Coordinates of C-alpha atoms and ligand atoms in Angstrom, one line a residue:
X16 CA 0.1 -0.1 0.1
X17 CA 1.3 3.3 -0.9
X18 CA 1.5 5.9 1.8
X19 CA -0.8 8.8 1.1
X20 CA -1.4 10.9 4.4
X21 CA 1.6 13.5 3.8
X22 CA 0.9 16.1 1.3
X23 CA 2.3 16.1 -2.1
X24 CA 5.3 18.4 -2.7
X25 CA 6.5 17.3 -6.0
X26 CA 4.5 16.3 -9.2
X27 CA 6.4 14.3 -11.7
X28 CA 4.9 14.4 -15.1
X29 CA 5.4 11.8 -17.9
X30 CA 5.7 13.7 -21.1
X31 CA 4.2 11.9 -24.1
X32 CA 0.4 11.6 -23.7
X33 CA 0.6 13.6 -20.4
X34 CA 2.2 17.1 -21.6
X35 CA 2.1 16.7 -25.3
X36 CA -0.6 15.1 -27.1
X37 CA 2.0 12.8 -29.0
X38 CA 0.7 9.3 -28.2
X39 CA -2.2 9.5 -30.8
X40 CA 0.3 10.5 -33.5
X41 CA 2.8 7.5 -32.5
X42 CA -0.2 4.9 -32.6
X43 CA -0.9 6.2 -36.0
X44 CA 2.7 6.1 -37.4
X45 CA 3.3 2.7 -35.8
X46 CA 0.3 1.3 -37.3
X47 CA 1.2 2.9 -40.9
X48 CA 4.8 1.5 -40.7
X49 CA 3.3 -1.9 -39.4
X50 CA 1.1 -2.1 -42.5
X51 CA 3.9 -1.3 -44.8
X52 CA 6.3 -3.6 -43.4
X53 CA 4.3 -6.8 -42.9
X54 CA 3.0 -6.5 -39.4
X55 CA -0.6 -4.9 -39.5
X56 CA -1.2 -3.9 -35.9
X57 CA -4.4 -3.1 -34.0
X58 CA -4.4 0.3 -32.1
X59 CA -4.4 -2.1 -28.8
X60 CA -1.4 -4.0 -30.0
X61 CA 0.5 -0.9 -30.6
X62 CA -0.4 0.5 -27.2
X63 CA 0.8 -3.0 -25.4
X64 CA 3.9 -3.2 -27.2
X65 CA 5.2 0.5 -27.7
X66 CA 3.4 2.9 -25.7
X67 CA 5.2 4.3 -22.4
X68 CA 8.3 2.2 -23.2
X69 CA 11.6 2.8 -24.2
X70 CA 12.5 3.1 -27.8
X71 CA 14.9 0.1 -27.7
X72 CA 12.1 -2.1 -26.1
X73 CA 10.0 -1.2 -28.7
X74 CA 12.3 -2.0 -31.6
X75 CA 13.1 -5.2 -29.8
X76 CA 9.8 -6.4 -30.0
X77 CA 9.7 -5.7 -34.0
X78 CA 13.3 -7.5 -34.3
X79 CA 12.0 -10.6 -32.6
X80 CA 9.0 -10.7 -34.9
X81 CA 10.4 -9.5 -38.5
X82 CA 14.4 -9.8 -37.9
X83 CA 17.0 -6.9 -37.0
X84 CA 17.0 -5.5 -40.7
X85 CA 13.3 -5.0 -40.8
X86 CA 13.4 -3.5 -37.4
X87 CA 16.0 -0.9 -38.4
X88 CA 13.9 0.3 -41.4
X89 CA 11.0 0.4 -39.1
X90 CA 12.7 2.8 -36.7
X91 CA 13.9 5.1 -39.6
X92 CA 10.5 5.1 -41.3
X93 CA 8.8 5.9 -37.7
X94 CA 11.3 8.6 -36.9
X95 CA 11.0 10.4 -40.1
X96 CA 7.0 10.3 -40.2
X97 CA 6.7 10.9 -36.6
X98 CA 8.7 14.0 -36.7
X99 CA 6.9 15.1 -39.8
X100 CA 3.6 14.8 -37.9
X101 CA 4.8 16.2 -34.6
X102 CA 5.9 19.4 -36.6
X103 CA 2.5 19.7 -38.4
X104 CA 0.2 18.7 -35.5
X105 CA 1.4 18.3 -32.2
X106 CA -0.5 20.3 -29.3
X107 CA -0.4 20.3 -25.7
X108 CA -2.6 17.8 -23.9
X109 CA -6.2 19.3 -23.6
X110 CA -6.1 21.0 -20.4
X111 CA -2.7 20.7 -19.3
X112 CA -1.8 24.3 -19.6
X113 CA -4.7 25.1 -17.1
X114 CA -3.6 22.2 -14.8
X115 CA 0.0 23.5 -14.6
X116 CA -1.0 27.2 -14.0
X117 CA -3.4 25.7 -11.1
X118 CA -1.1 23.3 -9.5
X119 CA 1.0 25.4 -7.2
X120 CA 3.6 22.9 -6.5
X121 CA 7.1 21.9 -7.5
X122 CA 7.0 19.8 -10.7
X123 CA 9.5 18.3 -13.2
X124 CA 9.3 15.9 -16.2
X125 CA 10.5 11.9 -16.2
X126 CA 10.1 10.3 -19.6
X127 CA 11.1 7.1 -21.7
X128 CA 12.2 9.6 -24.4
X129 CA 15.4 11.4 -25.2
X130 CA 16.3 14.8 -23.9
X131 CA 16.7 15.7 -27.7
X132 CA 13.1 14.5 -28.4
X133 CA 11.6 16.4 -25.2
X134 CA 13.2 19.5 -26.2
X135 CA 11.4 19.4 -29.5
X136 CA 8.0 18.3 -28.4
X137 CA 7.8 20.4 -25.3
X138 CA 9.4 23.3 -27.2
X139 CA 6.9 22.7 -30.1
X140 CA 4.1 22.9 -27.5
X141 CA 5.4 26.0 -25.8
X142 CA 5.9 23.8 -22.6
X143 CA 9.6 23.6 -22.6
X144 CA 10.4 26.7 -20.5
X145 CA 8.0 25.9 -17.9
X146 CA 10.3 22.7 -17.3
X147 CA 13.5 23.8 -18.3
X148 CA 16.1 22.2 -15.9
X149 CA 13.8 20.1 -14.3
X150 CA 13.6 17.3 -17.1
X151 CA 14.7 13.9 -16.6
X152 CA 15.2 11.0 -19.3
X153 CA 15.4 7.1 -19.0
X154 CA 18.6 7.7 -20.7
X155 CA 20.1 8.9 -17.4
X156 CA 19.2 5.5 -15.6
X157 CA 20.0 1.8 -16.1
X158 CA 16.4 0.5 -16.3
X159 CA 13.3 2.3 -18.1
X160 CA 9.6 1.9 -17.0
X161 CA 8.1 -0.1 -15.5
X162 CA 11.2 -0.2 -13.3
X163 CA 10.9 2.6 -10.6
X164 CA 14.4 3.8 -11.5
X165 CA 13.7 7.2 -13.4
X166 CA 11.0 8.4 -10.9
X167 CA 13.3 7.3 -7.9
X168 CA 16.2 9.6 -9.8
X169 CA 13.9 12.3 -10.9
X170 CA 12.7 12.7 -6.9
X171 CA 16.4 12.5 -5.9
X172 CA 17.6 15.2 -8.3
X173 CA 15.0 17.4 -7.3
X174 CA 15.3 17.0 -3.6
X175 CA 12.1 14.9 -2.6
X176 CA 11.4 11.7 -0.9
X177 CA 9.3 9.2 -2.9
X178 CA 6.4 9.6 -0.4
X179 CA 6.2 13.2 -1.1
X180 CA 5.7 12.7 -5.1
X181 CA 3.1 12.1 -7.2
X182 CA 3.4 11.0 -10.9
X183 CA 1.1 11.6 -13.5
X184 CA 1.1 8.9 -16.0
X185 CA -0.9 7.8 -19.2
X186 CA 0.8 4.4 -19.7
X187 CA 0.7 1.2 -18.2
X188 CA 4.5 0.6 -17.7
X189 CA 4.3 4.4 -16.4
X190 CA 1.7 3.7 -13.6
X191 CA 3.5 0.5 -12.8
X192 CA 7.0 2.3 -12.3
X193 CA 5.2 4.8 -10.2
X194 CA 3.7 2.3 -7.8
X195 CA 7.2 0.5 -7.8
X196 CA 8.8 3.8 -6.5
X197 CA 6.2 4.0 -3.9
X198 CA 4.6 7.2 -5.1
X199 CA 1.1 8.3 -5.5
X200 CA 0.0 7.9 -9.0
X201 CA -2.5 9.7 -11.1
X202 CA -3.6 7.8 -14.2
X203 CA -4.8 10.0 -17.1
X204 CA -7.3 7.9 -19.1
X205 CA -7.6 10.7 -21.9
X206 CA -5.4 8.9 -24.2
X207 CA -5.2 5.7 -26.3
X208 CA -4.3 3.4 -23.2
X209 CA -7.4 1.5 -21.7
X210 CA -8.2 2.2 -18.4
X211 CA -7.5 -1.5 -17.3
X212 CA -3.9 -1.0 -18.3
X213 CA -3.4 1.9 -16.0
X214 CA -5.5 0.7 -12.8
X215 CA -3.6 -0.4 -9.9
X216 CA -3.4 -0.2 -6.1
X217 CA -3.7 3.4 -4.8
X218 CA -3.8 4.8 -8.4
X219 CA -6.2 7.6 -9.1
X220 CA -7.8 7.4 -12.6
X221 CA -9.0 10.5 -14.2
X222 CA -9.9 11.8 -17.7
X223 CA -10.0 15.6 -17.7
X224 CA -6.5 17.3 -16.8
X225 CA -8.1 20.3 -15.6
X226 CA -9.1 17.9 -12.5
X227 CA -5.5 17.4 -11.9
X228 CA -5.0 20.2 -9.3
X229 CA -7.8 19.3 -7.0
X230 CA -7.1 15.7 -7.0
X231 CA -3.4 16.3 -6.1
X232 CA -4.2 18.5 -3.3
X233 CA -6.9 15.7 -2.1
X234 CA -9.8 18.5 -2.4
Ligands
MG20 MG1 3.1 8.7 -21.8

């Protein structure tokens, strides 16, 4: 059971699907590339294999299925098309700007993505300045989500114990990582990941980002 008697002092935000509305684009592109390269995937399959995990973990799944050469091509096609659509369409997650303005607590980012990718997506959506200097990537730790390493690392760098932290996540690996870190977890259900993949002990599910400040403050 996760301790929740003390107030939240630090809110750790996942990036993709929580701050920037990139998961819909990612799902779409994975399906496009899969259909081209001989592995047609449903939306649920894309979510299961790729969303909330490191790139390396995703490409490993492709390599096991289609071989290393096809996985390399998959990655190249995905990156190119994803970048095109991010540049053309990426927006902040609905309600996140209001949520950040209303939070009134220290916050940071902890994402499976690289620093370069976050600079691009957070910059594209006008959120980079809000988090500059408080952005943590899975590239800084040994094990990505669902291991707790990244959230524990972010909390330590920010100077807070796990019990003072809350995590906002939209993926199964992410909510599992938050629970494994002993942190309170808020699972955002407004994206492509199903509710059942986010649910777990002590996890508060919510579908409107504007509700986040009140939920974190326990109002
Ligand atoms: Mg995410």
